[in-house]
Amino acid sequence: MPSYATNMRLKFPILALTLEVVTIVLYALFVVYDTGDAHGHDGSHAKSNTTQSTSPMTLYPMFQDVHVMIFIGFGFLMTFLKRYGFSSVGINLLLAAFGLQWGLLLQNIWHMHEGKIRVSIDRMINADFSTATVLISFGAVLGKTSPVQLLIMTLLEITIFCINEHLVVEFLGVSDVGASMTIHAFGAYFGLAVARVLYRPGLRNGHEKEGSNYHSDMFAMIGTVYLWMFWPSFNSAIADPGDPQLRAVINTYFSLAACTLAAYATSSLVEKKGKLDMVHIQNATLAGGVAVGTCADMDIQPFGAMLIGITAGVISTVGFKFLTPILASKLGIQDTCGVHNLHGMPGILGGLAGIVLAVLYIASLDFCCYQCGLVMKIPLWGQPPDQNCFEDSIFWEVQEEEEEHEDRLTHGDDSKNKTEA
Amino acid sequence: MPSYATNMRLKFPILALTLEVVTIVLYALFVVYDTGDAHGHDGSHAKSNTTQSTSPMTLYPMFQDVHVMIFIGFGFLMTFLKRYGFSSVGINLLLAAFGLQWGLLLQNIWHMHEGKIRVSIDRMINADFSTATVLISFGAVLGKTSPVQLLIMTLLEITIFCINEHLVVEFLGVSDVGASMTIHAFGAYFGLAVARVLYRPGLRNGHEKEGSNYHSDMFAMIGTVYLWMFWPSFNSAIADPGDPQLRAVINTYFSLAACTLAAYATSSLVEKKGKLDMVHIQNATLAGGVAVGTCADMDIQPFGAMLIGITAGVISTVGFKFLTPILASKLGIQDTCGVHNLHGMPGILGGLAGIVLAVLYIASLDFCCYQCGLVMKIPLWGQPPDQNCFEDSIFWEVQEEEEEHEDRLTHGDDSKNKTEA
Amino acid sequence: MPSYATNMRLKFPILALTLEVVTIVLYALFVVYDTGDAHGHDGSHAKSNTTQSTSPMTLYPMFQDVHVMIFIGFGFLMTFLKRYGFSSVGINLLLAAFGLQWGLLLQNIWHMHEGKIRVSIDRMINADFSTATVLISFGAVLGKTSPVQLLIMTLLEITIFCINEHLVVEFLGVSDVGASMTIHAFGAYFGLAVARVLYRPGLRNGHEKEGSNYHSDMFAMIGTVYLWMFWPSFNSAIADPGDPQLRAVINTYFSLAACTLAAYATSSLVEKKGKLDMVHIQNATLAGGVAVGTCADMDIQPFGAMLIGITAGVISTVGFKFLTPILASKLGIQDTCGVHNLHGMPGILGGLAGIVLAVLYIASLDFCCYQCGLVMKIPLWGQPPDQNCFEDSIFWEVQEEEEEHEDRLTHGDDSKNKTEA
């Protein structure tokens, strides 16, 4: 077992409990149920659906689809790393659990009604959306951070996201129903900026644990397929009810279908023996959902969505194959999950309409993100040294015997008792 | 391959088919669809929703969420045992498939309409609820029983549960919308009573197979995350439609979020190097859902739910760390899954309002449960001897070669042909 | 690494991209959203639900249940093969993504409204249904084909399926709400016909890789349980709203429950030590869903559904145990997944009412299927030679080091760098 200096025993519990207690106090002061009386207009992502139906639970099935994407989709997609699966799905759960509480506060602080934030299903959907930015960024730095750094990143990123979202929606009046820009591109570029700040020269030639094995790739496909299936919900949850919502579902469904064919084709084409690469299949097949996001509810017709999808599938796969290594070697951005290829470029593609503005925005946001990266770099937070990257046993209890004889199950590899070597 | 005396070949099929045939006969006599005409009032857990909507399918999405918790959530949560995964998810499927048929009968025998039980979606939800008690108890004795014992336990436990539920709801008029007491605490203490009766001195120092490995822990996280995500459905499915149902969703959502931070923090705190323990993450993160159950639909405000959650997370984690070993060594209760820490104590916490009454109830129930334990102990049922606990190959066909060369996949480990050693 | 002559590098991308581009052109010409104005009557499987509700999203939750069955259910059910998991879930994703696009076109070409096909949620459900036929057939030939052959099979099979469905529904007026005949039996017998044409004498004695290992069986259970839970949605999605739909849910729920007990009992009974066989548990527990399909919405009462289920469970298990080997040795049909036992016979059982007609139909269809098999046999498509069957590394990048030391994770088994042998 490698030695380490990343003892979380006081700093992590203290930070986690402090954040939770502060959050509870703020909820005690400001947060109530959205039951009964009047609903005020709010500029948050999701339109209140009270005009459509008096049932407060109308959006609940849509909420659960988004919820599954956040906790299963993102969580398992990142389990491709062969020795980092506990962190991938476990820390995903932690960051999203904290992020949704904090996101709900910060998204609605602008829209208080008699000094209170009123929780409804559509606000819970938006809170889940805000955590998506953090989970995307987590993917960029996956394997190279400590839980303390990540909680701090969650706090900072969601704050910036909510401010950004408020400005973009309220003041710029931008329409981005699938959040190609406001969530995907934002999360990707935030993550890449942080990755840049946390650049590790020692990992220039990779790391023996930065890879997958057969079973970790299978676990990751659970994440991929859930994201793929429920993306129509992600893109339509915040659309206006009726025809716009139906269009958002249909456009996403077809964009993803076309993207899948394109990703498979391109993956085969860029390998000299024509073999498929699981990294492409796990990620690039989803790019269509990201790319169609901004105009998901618009009248682009199914074939229009498919054109977007086929483009995204090709670009994303090519990015994984050729661009990610260049980003690492030339720009010092070590993007573990390749979020730039799934959320970054396809997000930009999606927001093409507002791209000039987006570039300017990203430039100033990147400055903020760079500062956040510097905050995260503070040694106190217990970032693991190079050789301990991509290794669960730094932060988790993992059985030692497994590493030698995982399948010799009848020969004393009990995690509690070492009955034999 | 260890030798065994637990040949199920006649006793198991005979019991399973007999139970099924008897059930079909009872259904032929008593069970019809709830279609068309009048619905009578019933005191079962789920309120009929006909006043809200004329569609019989209104509750169907909620039903599927509960269904997923029962079959995927519980089923996979118990796959943490490295050599018992087949039994965990497979026997879970069997017990729940039988339990829901039996539960639907016994829950509604009190509320027949013209001598018939009318099946509707809300009664199917309740039937799934009744199986939860069995699956919780299964967790307490996981690895140490035969399928025959477990079918008998299902028959007895659901019978007692339904009688108990009827008394509690009809005569005591207790409100327990999330079933903290009636399902969770009941299932936990039933399971612990049975575990006590089936105590094995030979397992006093553990068993080499009573533990997890890296991949089994990953499979278990599938169960954990599904339970976590859909618990708001579990706690709200039986709430009155409208505001109470919305409150139940919101309270559960926030209780679980706070509980997660608390469980992670406590898990780190109680380990000398601050490392997280998968057992805590898989289980204690869910305690908030159990604990908030009783008052989920009440006006406790989101921060109230978060206080319940943060308490449950701490208590549950501490229970896993310190209490489970004590229960085993001092009280002779070997609780494989630690159900006492996830369903027992948090269930009590949830039912605090009615705790005195609950204690009295549990005492008398425990007497019944103890008797059931004695019934299960009858040797005919084929309970495995100590050394064969926690081992699938007693009851399942499992490839032998795997145990030696699971990953030497190109070297003749075909399950059908032994082409090479 | 075995040598191979199945270089997909040009033929696969060219075929995939050509199919996608042609599809996009056809969509540009013919496919629009079903928004706003009048809906014409159509004879497709799913009845338009506009009479029930003005919301276009009413069927969306049902759609997602079917979607999960197609992508997670089928995809993971086939991951039982220990070295073919990437292909099972990955190629499943590819074939279904293409199949749904093609199916939506061909199912609705008969019902154009002003020269356009109008996409709505119920048509998306039907499109997913059409892909089920392909995935069932994929199961019959699993491990023995190339991605190019499978794309061709998808194109041909969905075409024939849609023509068949149109004839059966429009001209014969057959009612088959759960598609026991039109999807399950069709897909099974199509697949078996193709398997017959692609018969490999060299596999007469099996193949070392045609089997499962402990973890692949666990992954397959994910598929099984999802299919089991959501089958009520599959059988009710196309039923008339109201009582017929409720009956379809209830009948399927109870048929599956009874089937499960029967499958477990039979599995134990046919093994000399009474041990359960994962193959039976993964597949035969689902036969009840198939068998009750045709009459799911009919008034057969819950006990009637249970009788169907218990029969299907016994027949299916017996089929896996005794019939599949006979089909292989006597009829030259090597049915990898045993689709005949899950979809074939139970599908026939379900369609018993129309069986005579079905037999005649299948005879003529089989002739067409046989022709399709001959088309697939063209060497150009790159079918793998016998020794390379059941092996992902022919078409996927798979880490070599894994095969020797999958669990020696700290000893340099990085997929990118071979730092040590």
CSV table of C-alpha atoms in Angstrom, one decimal, chain C residues 110-316:
chain,number,residue,atom,x,y,z
C,110,TRP,CA,-48.6,3.6,-44.4
C,111,HIS,CA,-50.1,6.3,-42.3
C,112,MET,CA,-48.8,9.5,-43.7
C,113,HIS,CA,-50.8,12.7,-43.2
C,114,GLU,CA,-50.5,15.1,-46.1
C,115,GLY,CA,-47.4,13.2,-47.2
C,116,LYS,CA,-45.7,13.5,-43.8
C,117,ILE,CA,-45.0,11.2,-40.9
C,118,ARG,CA,-45.9,12.9,-37.6
C,119,VAL,CA,-43.7,12.0,-34.7
C,120,SER,CA,-45.4,11.7,-31.3
C,121,ILE,CA,-44.5,9.9,-28.1
C,122,ASP,CA,-46.6,6.9,-29.0
C,123,ARG,CA,-44.9,6.5,-32.3
C,124,MET,CA,-41.6,6.7,-30.5
C,125,ILE,CA,-42.8,3.8,-28.3
C,126,ASN,CA,-43.7,1.8,-31.4
C,127,ALA,CA,-40.3,2.6,-33.0
C,128,ASP,CA,-38.6,1.2,-29.8
C,129,PHE,CA,-40.9,-1.9,-30.1
C,130,SER,CA,-39.6,-2.5,-33.6
C,131,THR,CA,-36.0,-2.6,-32.4
C,132,ALA,CA,-36.9,-5.3,-29.9
C,133,THR,CA,-37.3,-7.8,-32.8
C,134,VAL,CA,-33.7,-7.1,-33.8
C,135,LEU,CA,-32.3,-7.4,-30.3
C,136,ILE,CA,-34.1,-10.7,-29.8
C,137,SER,CA,-32.5,-12.0,-33.1
C,138,PHE,CA,-29.2,-10.5,-32.0
C,139,GLY,CA,-29.4,-12.8,-29.0
C,140,ALA,CA,-29.8,-15.9,-31.1
C,141,VAL,CA,-26.6,-15.1,-33.1
C,142,LEU,CA,-24.7,-13.4,-30.2
C,143,GLY,CA,-21.0,-13.8,-30.5
C,144,LYS,CA,-20.9,-15.1,-34.0
C,145,THR,CA,-21.4,-12.1,-36.2
C,146,SER,CA,-19.8,-8.8,-37.2
C,147,PRO,CA,-21.2,-5.3,-36.7
C,148,VAL,CA,-21.7,-5.0,-40.5
C,149,GLN,CA,-23.8,-8.2,-40.6
C,150,LEU,CA,-25.8,-6.9,-37.7
C,151,LEU,CA,-26.6,-3.5,-39.3
C,152,ILE,CA,-27.7,-5.3,-42.4
C,153,MET,CA,-29.8,-7.6,-40.3
C,154,THR,CA,-31.4,-4.6,-38.6
C,155,LEU,CA,-32.3,-3.0,-41.9
C,156,LEU,CA,-33.8,-6.2,-43.3
C,157,GLU,CA,-35.5,-7.4,-40.2
C,158,ILE,CA,-37.2,-4.1,-39.3
C,159,THR,CA,-38.4,-3.8,-42.9
C,160,ILE,CA,-40.0,-7.3,-42.8
C,161,PHE,CA,-41.3,-6.7,-39.3
C,162,CYS,CA,-43.1,-3.5,-40.3
C,163,ILE,CA,-44.6,-5.0,-43.4
C,164,ASN,CA,-45.7,-8.0,-41.3
C,165,GLU,CA,-47.1,-5.8,-38.5
C,166,HIS,CA,-49.0,-3.7,-41.0
C,167,LEU,CA,-50.6,-6.8,-42.6
C,168,VAL,CA,-51.4,-8.4,-39.3
C,169,VAL,CA,-53.0,-5.4,-37.8
C,170,GLU,CA,-54.6,-3.8,-40.8
C,171,PHE,CA,-55.8,-6.7,-42.7
C,172,LEU,CA,-56.1,-9.5,-40.2
C,173,GLY,CA,-57.3,-7.2,-37.5
C,174,VAL,CA,-55.4,-9.3,-35.0
C,175,SER,CA,-55.2,-8.1,-31.4
C,176,ASP,CA,-51.8,-8.6,-29.8
C,177,VAL,CA,-51.3,-5.8,-27.4
C,178,GLY,CA,-48.3,-7.3,-25.8
C,179,ALA,CA,-46.9,-8.4,-29.1
C,180,SER,CA,-46.3,-12.0,-28.1
C,181,MET,CA,-46.5,-13.0,-31.7
C,182,THR,CA,-45.6,-9.8,-33.7
C,183,ILE,CA,-42.5,-9.0,-31.7
C,184,HIS,CA,-41.4,-11.9,-29.6
C,185,ALA,CA,-42.1,-14.9,-31.7
C,186,PHE,CA,-41.2,-13.0,-34.8
C,187,GLY,CA,-37.9,-11.9,-33.5
C,188,ALA,CA,-37.1,-15.3,-32.1
C,189,TYR,CA,-37.9,-17.2,-35.3
C,190,PHE,CA,-36.2,-14.7,-37.4
C,191,GLY,CA,-33.1,-15.0,-35.3
C,192,LEU,CA,-33.3,-18.8,-35.3
C,193,ALA,CA,-33.6,-18.8,-39.1
C,194,VAL,CA,-30.6,-16.6,-39.4
C,195,ALA,CA,-28.7,-18.7,-36.9
C,196,ARG,CA,-29.5,-21.8,-39.0
C,197,VAL,CA,-28.1,-20.2,-42.2
C,198,LEU,CA,-25.0,-19.1,-40.3
C,199,TYR,CA,-24.5,-22.5,-38.7
C,200,ARG,CA,-20.9,-23.2,-37.8
C,201,PRO,CA,-19.9,-26.9,-37.7
C,202,GLY,CA,-16.7,-25.9,-35.9
C,203,LEU,CA,-18.8,-24.8,-32.9
C,204,ARG,CA,-20.5,-28.1,-32.6
C,205,ASN,CA,-18.8,-28.8,-29.4
C,206,GLY,CA,-19.1,-25.4,-28.0
C,207,HIS,CA,-16.5,-22.7,-27.6
C,208,GLU,CA,-14.4,-21.9,-24.6
C,209,LYS,CA,-15.6,-18.4,-24.5
C,210,GLU,CA,-19.3,-19.2,-24.9
C,211,GLY,CA,-20.0,-19.0,-21.2
C,212,SER,CA,-20.2,-16.7,-18.3
C,213,ASN,CA,-18.2,-15.9,-15.2
C,214,TYR,CA,-19.3,-14.7,-11.8
C,215,HIS,CA,-19.3,-11.0,-12.7
C,216,SER,CA,-20.7,-11.3,-16.1
C,217,ASP,CA,-23.7,-13.1,-14.6
C,218,MET,CA,-24.1,-10.3,-12.2
C,219,PHE,CA,-24.1,-7.7,-15.0
C,220,ALA,CA,-26.7,-9.8,-16.8
C,221,MET,CA,-29.0,-9.7,-13.7
C,222,ILE,CA,-29.2,-5.9,-14.2
C,223,GLY,CA,-30.8,-6.6,-17.5
C,224,THR,CA,-33.0,-9.3,-16.2
C,225,VAL,CA,-34.4,-7.3,-13.3
C,226,TYR,CA,-35.1,-4.2,-15.5
C,227,LEU,CA,-37.0,-6.3,-18.0
C,228,TRP,CA,-38.9,-8.0,-15.2
C,229,MET,CA,-39.9,-4.7,-13.5
C,230,PHE,CA,-40.9,-2.8,-16.6
C,231,TRP,CA,-42.7,-5.5,-18.6
C,232,PRO,CA,-46.1,-4.2,-17.4
C,233,SER,CA,-45.2,-1.0,-19.2
C,234,PHE,CA,-44.2,-2.9,-22.4
C,235,ASN,CA,-47.5,-4.8,-22.4
C,236,SER,CA,-49.7,-1.8,-21.5
C,237,ALA,CA,-48.1,1.0,-23.5
C,238,ILE,CA,-50.2,0.1,-26.6
C,239,ALA,CA,-53.4,-0.8,-24.8
C,240,ASP,CA,-56.4,1.4,-24.9
C,241,PRO,CA,-56.3,3.9,-22.0
C,242,GLY,CA,-58.5,3.2,-19.0
C,243,ASP,CA,-59.5,-0.3,-17.9
C,244,PRO,CA,-57.7,-2.2,-20.7
C,245,GLN,CA,-54.4,-0.6,-19.8
C,246,LEU,CA,-54.9,-1.2,-16.1
C,247,ARG,CA,-55.7,-4.9,-16.9
C,248,ALA,CA,-52.5,-5.2,-19.0
C,249,VAL,CA,-50.4,-3.9,-16.1
C,250,ILE,CA,-52.1,-6.2,-13.6
C,251,ASN,CA,-52.0,-9.3,-15.8
C,252,THR,CA,-48.3,-8.8,-16.6
C,253,TYR,CA,-47.4,-8.1,-13.0
C,254,PHE,CA,-49.0,-11.3,-11.7
C,255,SER,CA,-47.9,-13.5,-14.7
C,256,LEU,CA,-44.3,-12.5,-14.0
C,257,ALA,CA,-44.6,-13.2,-10.3
C,258,ALA,CA,-46.0,-16.7,-10.8
C,259,CYS,CA,-43.5,-17.3,-13.6
C,260,THR,CA,-40.7,-16.5,-11.2
C,261,LEU,CA,-41.7,-19.1,-8.6
C,262,ALA,CA,-42.2,-21.7,-11.4
C,263,ALA,CA,-38.8,-20.9,-13.0
C,264,TYR,CA,-37.0,-21.2,-9.7
C,265,ALA,CA,-38.7,-24.4,-8.8
C,266,THR,CA,-38.1,-26.0,-12.2
C,267,SER,CA,-34.5,-24.9,-12.3
C,268,SER,CA,-33.9,-26.6,-9.0
C,269,LEU,CA,-35.9,-29.7,-10.0
C,270,VAL,CA,-33.9,-30.4,-13.3
C,271,GLU,CA,-30.5,-30.3,-11.6
C,272,LYS,CA,-29.4,-33.4,-9.8
C,273,LYS,CA,-28.3,-31.5,-6.8
C,274,GLY,CA,-31.2,-29.1,-6.9
C,275,LYS,CA,-29.0,-26.1,-7.6
C,276,LEU,CA,-30.3,-23.1,-9.4
C,277,ASP,CA,-28.9,-22.2,-12.8
C,278,MET,CA,-28.3,-18.6,-13.6
C,279,VAL,CA,-29.3,-19.1,-17.2
C,280,HIS,CA,-32.7,-20.0,-16.1
C,281,ILE,CA,-33.0,-17.2,-13.5
C,282,GLN,CA,-31.8,-14.6,-16.0
C,283,ASN,CA,-34.2,-15.7,-18.7
C,284,ALA,CA,-37.0,-18.0,-17.8
C,285,THR,CA,-38.3,-15.7,-15.0
C,286,LEU,CA,-39.3,-13.3,-17.9
C,287,ALA,CA,-41.2,-15.8,-20.0
C,288,GLY,CA,-44.5,-14.9,-18.2
C,289,GLY,CA,-44.2,-11.4,-19.6
C,290,VAL,CA,-43.9,-12.7,-23.1
C,291,ALA,CA,-46.6,-15.3,-22.7
C,292,VAL,CA,-49.3,-13.1,-21.3
C,293,GLY,CA,-48.6,-10.4,-23.9
C,294,THR,CA,-51.3,-11.3,-26.5
C,295,CYS,CA,-54.1,-11.2,-24.0
C,296,ALA,CA,-52.7,-8.8,-21.5
C,297,ASP,CA,-55.5,-6.3,-21.8
C,298,MET,CA,-58.2,-8.9,-21.8
C,299,ASP,CA,-60.4,-9.9,-18.9
C,300,ILE,CA,-58.6,-13.1,-18.0
C,301,GLN,CA,-58.5,-12.2,-14.3
C,302,PRO,CA,-55.3,-12.1,-12.2
C,303,PHE,CA,-55.4,-15.9,-11.6
C,304,GLY,CA,-55.7,-16.5,-15.4
C,305,ALA,CA,-52.5,-14.4,-15.8
C,306,MET,CA,-50.8,-16.4,-13.1
C,307,LEU,CA,-51.8,-19.7,-14.8
C,308,ILE,CA,-50.2,-18.4,-18.0
C,309,GLY,CA,-47.1,-17.3,-16.0
C,310,ILE,CA,-46.6,-20.6,-14.2
C,311,THR,CA,-46.9,-22.5,-17.4
C,312,ALA,CA,-44.5,-20.2,-19.2
C,313,GLY,CA,-41.9,-20.5,-16.4
C,314,VAL,CA,-41.9,-24.3,-16.5
C,315,ILE,CA,-41.8,-24.5,-20.3
C,316,SER,CA,-39.1,-22.0,-20.6
